[in-house]
Tab-separated table of C-alpha atoms in Angstrom:
chain	number	residue	atom	x	y	z
Y	549	UNK	CA	138.727	129.873	5.755
Y	550	UNK	CA	136.832	128.901	2.600
Y	551	UNK	CA	134.727	132.046	2.746
Y	552	UNK	CA	137.884	134.124	3.025
Y	553	UNK	CA	139.295	132.461	-0.087
Y	554	UNK	CA	136.144	133.159	-2.121
Y	555	UNK	CA	136.142	136.768	-1.030
Y	556	UNK	CA	139.796	136.996	-2.051
Y	557	UNK	CA	139.069	135.673	-5.553
Y	558	UNK	CA	136.072	137.961	-5.943
Y	559	UNK	CA	138.264	140.934	-5.107
Y	560	UNK	CA	140.912	139.776	-7.603
Y	561	UNK	CA	138.333	139.332	-10.393
Y	562	UNK	CA	136.775	142.724	-9.689
Y	563	UNK	CA	140.239	144.273	-9.804
Y	564	UNK	CA	141.082	142.597	-13.124
Y	565	UNK	CA	137.773	143.518	-14.757
Y	566	UNK	CA	138.026	147.041	-13.389
Y	567	UNK	CA	141.556	147.607	-14.612
Y	568	UNK	CA	140.825	146.184	-18.073
Y	569	UNK	CA	137.817	148.503	-18.351
Y	570	UNK	CA	139.901	151.399	-17.092
Y	571	UNK	CA	142.645	150.623	-19.639
Y	572	UNK	CA	140.231	150.583	-22.545
Y	573	UNK	CA	138.433	153.749	-21.476
Y	574	UNK	CA	141.747	155.614	-21.464
Y	575	UNK	CA	142.801	153.990	-24.713
Y	576	UNK	CA	139.525	154.950	-26.409
Y	577	UNK	CA	139.880	158.459	-25.067
Y	578	UNK	CA	143.327	158.693	-26.693
Y	579	UNK	CA	141.948	157.443	-30.003
Y	580	UNK	CA	139.147	160.034	-29.881
Y	581	UNK	CA	141.554	162.847	-29.118
Y	582	UNK	CA	143.903	161.819	-31.915
Y	583	UNK	CA	140.967	161.661	-34.278
Y	584	UNK	CA	139.914	165.204	-33.382
Y	585	UNK	CA	143.470	166.409	-34.019
Y	586	UNK	CA	143.450	164.896	-37.493
Y	587	UNK	CA	140.018	166.240	-38.338
Y	588	UNK	CA	141.123	169.707	-37.223
Y	589	UNK	CA	144.190	169.283	-39.381
Y	590	UNK	CA	142.147	168.344	-42.445
Y	591	UNK	CA	140.353	171.705	-42.197
Y	592	UNK	CA	143.748	173.421	-42.236
Y	593	UNK	CA	144.701	171.306	-45.230
Y	594	UNK	CA	141.541	172.464	-47.002
Y	595	UNK	CA	142.336	176.111	-46.464
Y	596	UNK	CA	145.995	175.725	-47.440
Y	597	UNK	CA	144.927	174.142	-50.694
Y	598	UNK	CA	142.308	176.785	-51.277
Y	599	UNK	CA	144.897	179.490	-50.803
Y	600	UNK	CA	147.304	177.751	-53.167
Y	601	UNK	CA	144.493	177.659	-55.751
Y	602	UNK	CA	143.904	181.405	-55.463
Y	603	UNK	CA	147.505	182.395	-55.961
Y	604	UNK	CA	147.906	181.854	-59.733
Y	605	UNK	CA	144.879	184.095	-60.380
Y	606	UNK	CA	146.222	186.730	-58.025
Y	607	UNK	CA	149.693	186.637	-59.572
Y	608	UNK	CA	148.271	186.942	-63.087
Y	609	UNK	CA	146.238	189.974	-62.090
Y	610	UNK	CA	149.225	191.651	-60.476
Y	611	UNK	CA	151.388	190.810	-63.513
Y	612	UNK	CA	149.015	192.845	-65.659
Y	613	UNK	CA	150.098	195.987	-63.779
Y	614	UNK	CA	153.542	195.162	-62.433
Y	615	UNK	CA	155.164	192.800	-64.914
Y	616	UNK	CA	158.684	193.939	-63.968
Y	617	UNK	CA	158.583	192.475	-60.436
Y	618	UNK	CA	159.891	189.142	-61.691
Y	619	UNK	CA	161.689	188.085	-58.487
Y	620	UNK	CA	158.538	188.294	-56.448
Y	621	UNK	CA	156.531	186.204	-58.877
Y	622	UNK	CA	159.245	183.584	-58.932
Y	623	UNK	CA	159.392	183.499	-55.118
Y	624	UNK	CA	155.662	183.005	-54.898
Y	625	UNK	CA	155.650	180.270	-57.526
Y	626	UNK	CA	158.422	178.428	-55.643
Y	627	UNK	CA	156.742	178.809	-52.264
Y	628	UNK	CA	153.439	177.616	-53.704
Y	629	UNK	CA	155.088	174.571	-55.293
Y	630	UNK	CA	156.794	173.888	-51.958
Y	631	UNK	CA	153.432	173.902	-50.198
Y	632	UNK	CA	151.828	171.603	-52.758
Y	633	UNK	CA	154.719	169.142	-52.485
Y	634	UNK	CA	154.943	169.190	-48.688
Y	635	UNK	CA	154.063	165.973	-46.862
Y	636	UNK	CA	152.717	165.755	-43.321
Y	637	UNK	CA	151.809	168.532	-40.884
Y	638	UNK	CA	155.316	169.744	-39.953
Y	639	UNK	CA	156.473	170.190	-43.579
Y	640	UNK	CA	153.201	171.822	-44.526
Y	641	UNK	CA	153.380	174.240	-41.604
Y	642	UNK	CA	156.870	175.335	-42.683
Y	643	UNK	CA	155.887	175.596	-46.348
Y	644	UNK	CA	152.811	177.610	-45.459
Y	645	UNK	CA	154.924	180.052	-43.451
Y	646	UNK	CA	157.251	180.423	-46.481
Y	647	UNK	CA	154.290	181.175	-48.684
Y	648	UNK	CA	153.045	183.729	-46.141
Y	649	UNK	CA	156.235	185.734	-46.381
Y	650	UNK	CA	156.261	185.522	-50.202
Y	651	UNK	CA	152.677	186.828	-50.288
Y	652	UNK	CA	153.456	189.641	-47.874
Y	653	UNK	CA	156.332	190.762	-50.141
Y	654	UNK	CA	153.889	190.777	-53.068
Y	655	UNK	CA	151.435	192.890	-51.101
Y	656	UNK	CA	154.140	195.402	-50.213
Y	657	UNK	CA	154.829	195.883	-53.908
Y	658	UNK	CA	151.133	196.313	-54.621
Y	659	UNK	CA	151.153	199.556	-52.610
Y	660	UNK	CA	153.161	201.153	-55.443
Y	661	UNK	CA	150.488	200.503	-58.062
Y	662	UNK	CA	147.320	202.502	-57.320
Y	663	UNK	CA	145.635	201.336	-60.542
Y	664	UNK	CA	146.056	197.731	-59.474
Y	665	UNK	CA	144.585	198.460	-56.054
Y	666	UNK	CA	141.369	199.682	-57.660
Y	667	UNK	CA	141.075	196.832	-60.176
Y	668	UNK	CA	137.803	195.014	-59.431
Y	669	UNK	CA	139.228	191.543	-60.038
Y	670	UNK	CA	142.175	192.332	-57.766
Y	671	UNK	CA	139.830	193.526	-55.013
Y	672	UNK	CA	137.793	190.360	-55.336
Y	673	UNK	CA	140.883	188.135	-55.217
Y	674	UNK	CA	142.185	190.001	-52.171
Y	675	UNK	CA	138.827	189.458	-50.441
Y	676	UNK	CA	139.039	185.762	-51.229
Y	677	UNK	CA	142.648	185.623	-50.062
Y	678	UNK	CA	141.996	187.383	-46.772
Y	679	UNK	CA	138.848	185.302	-46.260
Y	680	UNK	CA	141.014	182.225	-46.661
Y	681	UNK	CA	143.580	183.652	-44.237
Y	682	UNK	CA	140.800	184.248	-41.700
Y	683	UNK	CA	139.481	180.738	-42.119
Y	684	UNK	CA	143.008	179.445	-41.777
Y	685	UNK	CA	143.394	181.399	-38.528
Y	686	UNK	CA	140.199	179.852	-37.147
Y	687	UNK	CA	141.216	176.366	-38.297
Y	688	UNK	CA	144.672	176.910	-36.792
Y	689	UNK	CA	143.216	177.874	-33.436
Y	690	UNK	CA	140.934	174.835	-33.397
Y	691	UNK	CA	143.830	172.589	-34.443
Y	692	UNK	CA	146.144	173.965	-31.753
Y	693	UNK	CA	143.405	173.542	-29.140
Y	694	UNK	CA	142.962	169.883	-30.011
Y	695	UNK	CA	146.744	169.327	-30.189
Y	696	UNK	CA	147.146	170.870	-26.741
Y	697	UNK	CA	144.488	168.567	-25.324
Y	698	UNK	CA	146.062	165.503	-26.963
Y	699	UNK	CA	149.641	166.385	-25.982
Y	700	UNK	CA	148.671	167.119	-22.384
Y	701	UNK	CA	146.863	163.811	-22.178
Y	702	UNK	CA	149.746	161.675	-23.413
Y	703	UNK	CA	152.253	163.455	-21.186
Y	704	UNK	CA	150.332	162.993	-17.943
Y	705	UNK	CA	149.954	159.870	-15.824
Y	706	UNK	CA	148.219	157.402	-16.253
Y	707	UNK	CA	147.501	157.894	-19.968
Y	708	UNK	CA	151.251	158.370	-20.426
Y	709	UNK	CA	151.928	154.632	-19.911
Y	710	UNK	CA	149.271	153.557	-22.358
Y	711	UNK	CA	150.373	156.168	-24.888
Y	712	UNK	CA	153.996	154.987	-24.662
Y	713	UNK	CA	152.990	151.356	-25.114
Y	714	UNK	CA	150.965	152.152	-28.210
Y	715	UNK	CA	153.495	154.477	-29.794
Y	716	UNK	CA	151.558	157.730	-29.498
Y	717	UNK	CA	153.757	160.777	-30.051
Y	718	UNK	CA	152.994	164.416	-29.388
Y	719	UNK	CA	151.715	166.403	-32.384
Y	720	UNK	CA	153.270	169.634	-33.683
Y	721	UNK	CA	151.583	172.952	-32.952
Y	722	UNK	CA	150.853	175.243	-35.890
Y	723	UNK	CA	152.924	178.270	-34.914
Y	724	UNK	CA	153.380	181.330	-37.071
Y	725	UNK	CA	156.771	183.045	-36.923
Y	726	UNK	CA	156.626	186.408	-35.140
Y	727	UNK	CA	157.824	188.255	-38.255
Y	728	UNK	CA	154.833	187.292	-40.366
Y	729	UNK	CA	152.272	188.142	-37.681
Y	730	UNK	CA	152.326	191.685	-38.922
Y	731	UNK	CA	151.358	191.012	-42.512
Y	732	UNK	CA	151.118	194.193	-44.516
Y	733	UNK	CA	147.432	194.558	-45.264
Y	734	UNK	CA	146.110	196.081	-48.413
Y	735	UNK	CA	143.437	198.463	-47.221
Y	736	UNK	CA	140.594	199.466	-49.474
L	1111	UNK	CA	159.573	174.237	-28.564
L	1112	UNK	CA	158.629	173.398	-24.971
L	1113	UNK	CA	157.940	177.041	-24.194
L	1114	UNK	CA	155.568	177.554	-27.109
L	1115	UNK	CA	152.473	175.885	-25.629
L	1116	UNK	CA	152.810	178.051	-22.518
L	1117	UNK	CA	153.041	181.197	-24.610
L	1118	UNK	CA	150.057	180.030	-26.572
L	1119	UNK	CA	147.981	179.403	-23.463
L	1120	UNK	CA	148.935	182.817	-22.107
L	1121	UNK	CA	147.925	184.388	-25.404
L	1122	UNK	CA	144.554	182.655	-25.295
L	1123	UNK	CA	144.062	183.804	-21.687
L	1124	UNK	CA	144.885	187.395	-22.608
L	1125	UNK	CA	142.475	187.226	-25.538
L	1126	UNK	CA	139.628	185.744	-23.555
L	1127	UNK	CA	139.916	187.953	-20.497
L	1128	UNK	CA	140.256	191.399	-21.968
L	1129	UNK	CA	137.312	191.240	-24.341
L	1130	UNK	CA	134.107	189.345	-23.747
L	1131	UNK	CA	131.369	188.450	-26.186
L	1132	UNK	CA	128.343	190.537	-25.119
L	1133	UNK	CA	124.935	188.957	-24.515
L	1134	UNK	CA	122.452	189.355	-27.320
L	1135	UNK	CA	118.871	190.465	-27.435
L	1136	UNK	CA	117.311	189.581	-30.762
L	1137	UNK	CA	118.840	189.950	-34.195
L	1138	UNK	CA	119.723	193.622	-33.820
L	1139	UNK	CA	122.215	194.532	-31.111
L	1140	UNK	CA	122.995	198.211	-31.502
L	1141	UNK	CA	125.177	198.673	-28.426
L	1142	UNK	CA	126.444	202.045	-29.643
L	1143	UNK	CA	122.978	203.393	-30.481
L	1144	UNK	CA	124.028	204.256	-34.022
L	1145	UNK	CA	120.541	203.812	-35.452
L	1146	UNK	CA	117.483	205.966	-34.718
L	1147	UNK	CA	114.265	204.206	-33.757
L	1148	UNK	CA	112.800	204.283	-37.278
L	1149	UNK	CA	115.958	202.673	-38.656
L	1150	UNK	CA	116.040	200.099	-35.854
L	1151	UNK	CA	112.456	199.117	-36.545
L	1152	UNK	CA	113.100	198.838	-40.254
L	1153	UNK	CA	116.208	196.687	-39.695
L	1154	UNK	CA	114.348	194.388	-37.278
L	1155	UNK	CA	111.471	194.004	-39.728
L	1156	UNK	CA	113.893	193.194	-42.561
L	1157	UNK	CA	115.757	190.592	-40.495
L	1158	UNK	CA	112.572	188.889	-39.264
L	1159	UNK	CA	111.226	188.870	-42.789
L	1160	UNK	CA	114.374	187.255	-44.194
L	1161	UNK	CA	114.332	184.613	-41.482
L	1162	UNK	CA	110.670	183.836	-42.163
L	1163	UNK	CA	111.201	183.549	-45.911
L	1164	UNK	CA	114.593	181.875	-46.231
L	1165	UNK	CA	115.406	180.729	-42.650
L	1166	UNK	CA	118.683	182.677	-42.966
L	1167	UNK	CA	119.521	184.377	-39.658
L	1168	UNK	CA	121.254	187.731	-39.913
L	1169	UNK	CA	122.623	189.466	-36.831
L	1170	UNK	CA	123.562	193.138	-36.788
L	1171	UNK	CA	125.979	194.301	-34.094
L	1172	UNK	CA	127.591	197.660	-33.378
L	1173	UNK	CA	130.547	197.756	-30.980
L	1174	UNK	CA	133.610	199.842	-30.227
L	1175	UNK	CA	136.942	198.628	-31.535
L	1176	UNK	CA	139.140	197.024	-28.890
L	1177	UNK	CA	142.942	197.015	-28.858
L	1178	UNK	CA	143.124	193.442	-27.607
L	1179	UNK	CA	141.223	191.865	-30.486
L	1180	UNK	CA	140.861	192.494	-34.208
L	1181	UNK	CA	137.359	193.256	-35.495
L	1182	UNK	CA	137.485	190.050	-37.546
L	1183	UNK	CA	138.233	187.925	-34.468
L	1184	UNK	CA	135.458	189.768	-32.650
L	1185	UNK	CA	133.062	188.811	-35.429
L	1186	UNK	CA	134.117	185.145	-35.401
L	1187	UNK	CA	133.864	184.961	-31.591
L	1188	UNK	CA	130.409	186.554	-31.558
L	1189	UNK	CA	129.257	184.342	-34.417
L	1190	UNK	CA	130.283	181.099	-32.768
L	1191	UNK	CA	129.179	182.119	-29.249
L	1192	UNK	CA	125.721	183.214	-30.287
L	1193	UNK	CA	125.564	180.405	-32.865
L	1194	UNK	CA	123.959	182.481	-35.582
L	1195	UNK	CA	122.103	180.444	-38.208
L	1196	UNK	CA	120.155	177.212	-38.119
L	1197	UNK	CA	122.209	174.327	-36.764
L	1198	UNK	CA	121.515	171.976	-39.670
L	1199	UNK	CA	122.168	174.605	-42.359
L	1200	UNK	CA	124.763	176.915	-40.802
L	1201	UNK	CA	123.020	179.715	-42.650
L	1202	UNK	CA	123.909	182.588	-40.349
L	1203	UNK	CA	125.385	185.945	-41.285
L	1204	UNK	CA	126.838	188.617	-39.040
L	1205	UNK	CA	127.201	192.295	-39.868
L	1206	UNK	CA	129.555	193.894	-37.354
L	1207	UNK	CA	130.290	197.607	-37.267
L	1208	UNK	CA	133.336	198.102	-35.038
L	1209	UNK	CA	133.548	201.844	-34.565
L	1210	UNK	CA	136.696	203.609	-33.479
L	1211	UNK	CA	135.827	205.379	-30.176
L	1212	UNK	CA	137.254	208.648	-31.542
L	1213	UNK	CA	135.743	208.042	-35.015
L	1214	UNK	CA	139.085	208.620	-36.732
L	1215	UNK	CA	138.909	208.016	-40.486
L	1216	UNK	CA	140.220	204.602	-41.529
L	1217	UNK	CA	140.251	203.201	-37.961
L	1218	UNK	CA	136.703	201.860	-37.903
L	1219	UNK	CA	135.859	198.626	-39.597
L	1220	UNK	CA	132.868	196.767	-40.891
L	1221	UNK	CA	132.992	192.973	-41.039
L	1222	UNK	CA	130.461	190.682	-42.690
L	1223	UNK	CA	130.947	187.106	-41.599
L	1224	UNK	CA	129.239	184.212	-43.354
L	1225	UNK	CA	128.317	180.844	-41.827
L	1226	UNK	CA	129.531	177.666	-43.519
L	1227	UNK	CA	126.186	177.187	-45.247
L	1228	UNK	CA	126.222	180.611	-46.925
L	1229	UNK	CA	129.760	180.442	-48.311
L	1230	UNK	CA	128.382	178.996	-51.550
L	1231	UNK	CA	125.898	181.802	-52.349
L	1232	UNK	CA	128.073	184.481	-50.784
L	1233	UNK	CA	131.763	183.820	-51.496
L	1234	UNK	CA	134.144	186.290	-49.853
L	1235	UNK	CA	134.795	188.155	-53.091
L	1236	UNK	CA	131.094	188.716	-53.603
L	1237	UNK	CA	130.632	189.891	-50.012
L	1238	UNK	CA	133.413	192.443	-50.520
L	1239	UNK	CA	131.819	193.578	-53.742
L	1240	UNK	CA	128.416	194.008	-52.075
L	1241	UNK	CA	130.013	196.106	-49.336
L	1242	UNK	CA	131.745	198.321	-51.895
L	1243	UNK	CA	128.601	198.813	-53.959
L	1244	UNK	CA	125.901	199.083	-51.278
L	1245	UNK	CA	127.498	200.113	-48.023
L	1246	UNK	CA	130.758	202.015	-48.139
L	1247	UNK	CA	129.446	205.305	-49.546
L	1248	UNK	CA	126.944	205.562	-46.647
L	1249	UNK	CA	129.516	204.570	-44.049
L	1250	UNK	CA	131.975	207.223	-45.158
L	1251	UNK	CA	129.192	209.777	-44.538
L	1252	UNK	CA	128.466	208.172	-41.125
L	1253	UNK	CA	124.958	207.180	-42.245
L	1254	UNK	CA	125.150	203.862	-40.411
L	1255	UNK	CA	121.446	203.019	-40.522
L	1256	UNK	CA	121.204	203.601	-44.258
L	1257	UNK	CA	124.382	201.567	-44.824
L	1258	UNK	CA	123.053	198.571	-42.898
L	1259	UNK	CA	119.574	198.685	-44.457
L	1260	UNK	CA	121.043	198.939	-47.948
L	1261	UNK	CA	123.479	196.065	-47.433
L	1262	UNK	CA	120.804	193.819	-45.853
L	1263	UNK	CA	118.570	194.398	-48.862
L	1264	UNK	CA	121.421	193.544	-51.224
L	1265	UNK	CA	122.337	190.395	-49.300
L	1266	UNK	CA	118.759	189.144	-49.151
L	1267	UNK	CA	118.472	189.865	-52.880
L	1268	UNK	CA	121.513	187.696	-53.552
L	1269	UNK	CA	120.235	184.906	-51.289
L	1270	UNK	CA	116.831	184.801	-52.974
L	1271	UNK	CA	118.424	185.139	-56.405
L	1272	UNK	CA	116.682	188.422	-57.245
L	1273	UNK	CA	119.891	190.438	-57.354
L	1274	UNK	CA	122.850	189.748	-59.623
L	1275	UNK	CA	126.254	190.933	-58.452
L	1276	UNK	CA	129.039	191.537	-60.940
L	1277	UNK	CA	131.405	188.791	-59.892
L	1278	UNK	CA	134.183	186.948	-61.709
L	1279	UNK	CA	133.706	183.228	-61.300
L	1280	UNK	CA	136.876	181.335	-60.504
L	1281	UNK	CA	137.938	178.649	-62.917
L	1282	UNK	CA	137.578	175.851	-60.386
L	1283	UNK	CA	134.470	174.473	-62.087
L	1284	UNK	CA	136.620	172.740	-64.709
L	1285	UNK	CA	137.776	170.143	-62.191
L	1286	UNK	CA	134.183	169.562	-61.083
L	1287	UNK	CA	133.088	168.943	-64.667
L	1288	UNK	CA	135.723	166.241	-65.035
L	1289	UNK	CA	134.391	164.475	-61.943
L	1290	UNK	CA	130.867	164.701	-63.258
L	1291	UNK	CA	132.013	163.268	-66.605
L	1292	UNK	CA	133.656	160.380	-64.793
L	1293	UNK	CA	130.789	159.660	-62.429
L	1294	UNK	CA	127.822	159.856	-64.801
L	1295	UNK	CA	128.883	156.830	-66.900
L	1296	UNK	CA	129.671	154.907	-63.707
L	1297	UNK	CA	126.197	155.602	-62.391
L	1298	UNK	CA	124.555	154.864	-65.737
L	1299	UNK	CA	126.368	151.553	-66.061
L	1300	UNK	CA	126.415	150.735	-62.361
L	1301	UNK	CA	122.805	151.325	-61.358
L	1302	UNK	CA	121.196	148.675	-63.607
L	1303	UNK	CA	124.015	146.303	-62.722
L	1304	UNK	CA	123.365	146.686	-58.998
L	1305	UNK	CA	119.628	146.367	-59.623
L	1306	UNK	CA	120.310	143.155	-61.561
L	1307	UNK	CA	122.509	141.746	-58.808
L	1308	UNK	CA	119.912	142.493	-56.144
L	1309	UNK	CA	117.299	140.303	-57.844
L	1310	UNK	CA	117.009	136.830	-56.352
L	1311	UNK	CA	118.121	133.735	-58.250
L	1312	UNK	CA	115.599	131.156	-59.383
L	1313	UNK	CA	115.876	128.100	-57.113
L	1314	UNK	CA	115.283	125.762	-60.041
L	1315	UNK	CA	117.427	127.059	-62.871
L	1316	UNK	CA	119.466	129.683	-60.972
L	1317	UNK	CA	118.754	132.455	-63.493
L	1318	UNK	CA	117.876	135.937	-62.136
L	1319	UNK	CA	114.193	136.399	-61.529
L	1320	UNK	CA	112.105	139.500	-62.274
L	1321	UNK	CA	109.551	141.294	-60.107
L	1322	UNK	CA	105.978	140.716	-61.205
L	1323	UNK	CA	104.160	142.960	-58.774
L	1324	UNK	CA	104.245	144.496	-55.293
L	1325	UNK	CA	101.307	144.389	-52.921
L	1326	UNK	CA	101.234	146.712	-49.925
L	1327	UNK	CA	99.978	144.890	-46.859
L	1328	UNK	CA	100.560	147.564	-44.219
L	1329	UNK	CA	101.043	151.157	-45.230
L	1330	UNK	CA	104.090	153.000	-43.886
L	1331	UNK	CA	103.302	155.978	-41.642
L	1332	UNK	CA	105.419	158.731	-40.098
L	1333	UNK	CA	105.694	156.678	-36.925
L	1334	UNK	CA	106.091	153.088	-38.157
L	1335	UNK	CA	107.350	151.163	-41.178
L	1336	UNK	CA	105.024	149.222	-43.449
L	1337	UNK	CA	104.985	145.726	-44.923
L	1338	UNK	CA	104.497	144.490	-48.453
L	1339	UNK	CA	104.540	141.310	-50.503
L	1340	UNK	CA	106.645	141.072	-53.645
L	1341	UNK	CA	105.964	138.442	-56.312
L	1342	UNK	CA	108.901	137.138	-58.335
L	1343	UNK	CA	108.749	135.114	-61.531
L	1344	UNK	CA	111.521	133.345	-63.406
L	1345	UNK	CA	111.321	134.249	-67.074
L	1346	UNK	CA	113.230	131.134	-67.956
L	1347	UNK	CA	111.281	128.325	-66.346
L	1348	UNK	CA	108.201	130.240	-65.094
L	1349	UNK	CA	108.871	129.338	-61.459
L	1350	UNK	CA	107.143	131.811	-59.108
L	1351	UNK	CA	107.463	132.729	-55.443
L	1352	UNK	CA	106.654	135.569	-53.090
L	1353	UNK	CA	108.579	137.336	-50.401
L	1354	UNK	CA	107.750	139.856	-47.661
L	1355	UNK	CA	109.524	143.202	-47.631
L	1356	UNK	CA	109.451	146.224	-45.349
L	1357	UNK	CA	108.498	149.681	-46.558
L	1358	UNK	CA	110.654	152.312	-44.861
L	1359	UNK	CA	109.031	154.774	-42.506
L	1360	UNK	CA	107.883	158.025	-44.098
L	1361	UNK	CA	110.053	161.014	-43.308
L	1362	UNK	CA	109.183	164.682	-43.383
L	1363	UNK	CA	111.012	166.474	-46.151
L	1364	UNK	CA	113.842	168.403	-44.587
L	1365	UNK	CA	112.952	171.895	-43.560
L	1366	UNK	CA	113.346	174.110	-40.564
L	1367	UNK	CA	111.650	172.272	-37.745
L	1368	UNK	CA	112.432	174.906	-35.189
L	1369	UNK	CA	109.519	177.209	-34.667
L	1370	UNK	CA	111.619	179.701	-32.780
L	1371	UNK	CA	110.153	183.162	-32.882
L	1372	UNK	CA	112.317	186.039	-34.015
L	1373	UNK	CA	115.096	186.754	-31.599
L	1374	UNK	CA	117.007	183.645	-30.676
L	1375	UNK	CA	119.602	182.003	-32.855
L	1376	UNK	CA	119.453	178.453	-34.114
L	1377	UNK	CA	122.910	176.976	-33.465
L	1378	UNK	CA	124.857	177.781	-36.631
L	1379	UNK	CA	128.623	178.180	-36.845
L	1380	UNK	CA	131.204	179.834	-39.035
L	1381	UNK	CA	134.791	179.140	-39.950
L	1382	UNK	CA	135.791	182.781	-40.335
L	1383	UNK	CA	134.539	183.434	-43.872
L	1384	UNK	CA	133.339	186.773	-45.202
L	1385	UNK	CA	134.978	190.099	-45.917
L	1386	UNK	CA	135.760	193.368	-44.186
L	1387	UNK	CA	136.442	197.031	-44.999
L	1388	UNK	CA	137.988	199.895	-43.096
L	1389	UNK	CA	136.283	203.268	-43.152
């Protein structure tokens, strides 16, 4: 009888210790995943900022050849300001997509100015801009990968319970609207 | 919104299944046999030489274009699968010639992708400029070997600082100068202050004491730390005492520790930097 009781308590203690350990391992896993989402996001942030920094130079160069396209310059300036003022991933994603379409309108106009297309500063700025776009694409893929891993984790049992208790919410994907996937490219 | 992840996963599956990163054999991977043997040998010698001198790893790849993937994505995939460049420096560079199977004008593309560690010496604008000045005229005449040799020479010239490229610096440096102007006074004022605070107080009159001399008891080696004795003296009341301190282990000055012979890559990565041209 006494032996049975001891065995019972041992089993209870093992269960408690085991489940506490299990809880923390899942919790730590969630923290790690969330951390990798935010570090992937900070790389996107970097590239968004870098692109915003390039735009005034690009606009000034284009202005030298195509000063009459006032609407386009204004659009770009607004979209750029929108991106710089945006807070948090969702707003920044939207603002970045706005800026994308403003830039693609600028690049369509560029096709009408052959002198501009052969300007060495313009070529350099376009290389920098498309380099930034490429980096952004890589950063976006890495971000979406880590978001998918995080979102899947917090939506599946058992991590779902722990995530709900600790207020974890799913993160937004960085999607680009279908229209802007086919950016007009300036080909040299 | 719920459907988007599924679409995304499908897209990734499509991308990964229709085109695969090929396996590499050394720095030069001329899958299309665009170079004759003399050119291949010269390219290999150049690449080995650059690696030996600067530890920069340059890979040259020729492939056919593929409808399922852009040449730029091809370059990034290859770069990060082969891990071109040393892991601690990310100093890899990839030259990819993606040739249109029918060799139609304007459908082929050359991409030069830079690892994170080379973005400083080779910003995208400069890479584009180098391609325009040293590569494109050969490529338009289908002299692929000459184009690659010429561009490798230009790139190694830029890396070693022997070649100047006409490049318009961006005006970002202004912001950096402001930071430097802010930090220098902080360091100038802060360093002596921290040094002062780290001196022990005199047990008798509680003024800061000064170091009289250090004696090394056990020399530090590459494998173990050393020990020394430090003598303090109070300038105020002449009280003296000594204290033991540890001398940190010697470290080798950072440098490439990998003795890998020409051919295998060192674990570098890239974030998609570089530039490309159609021809």
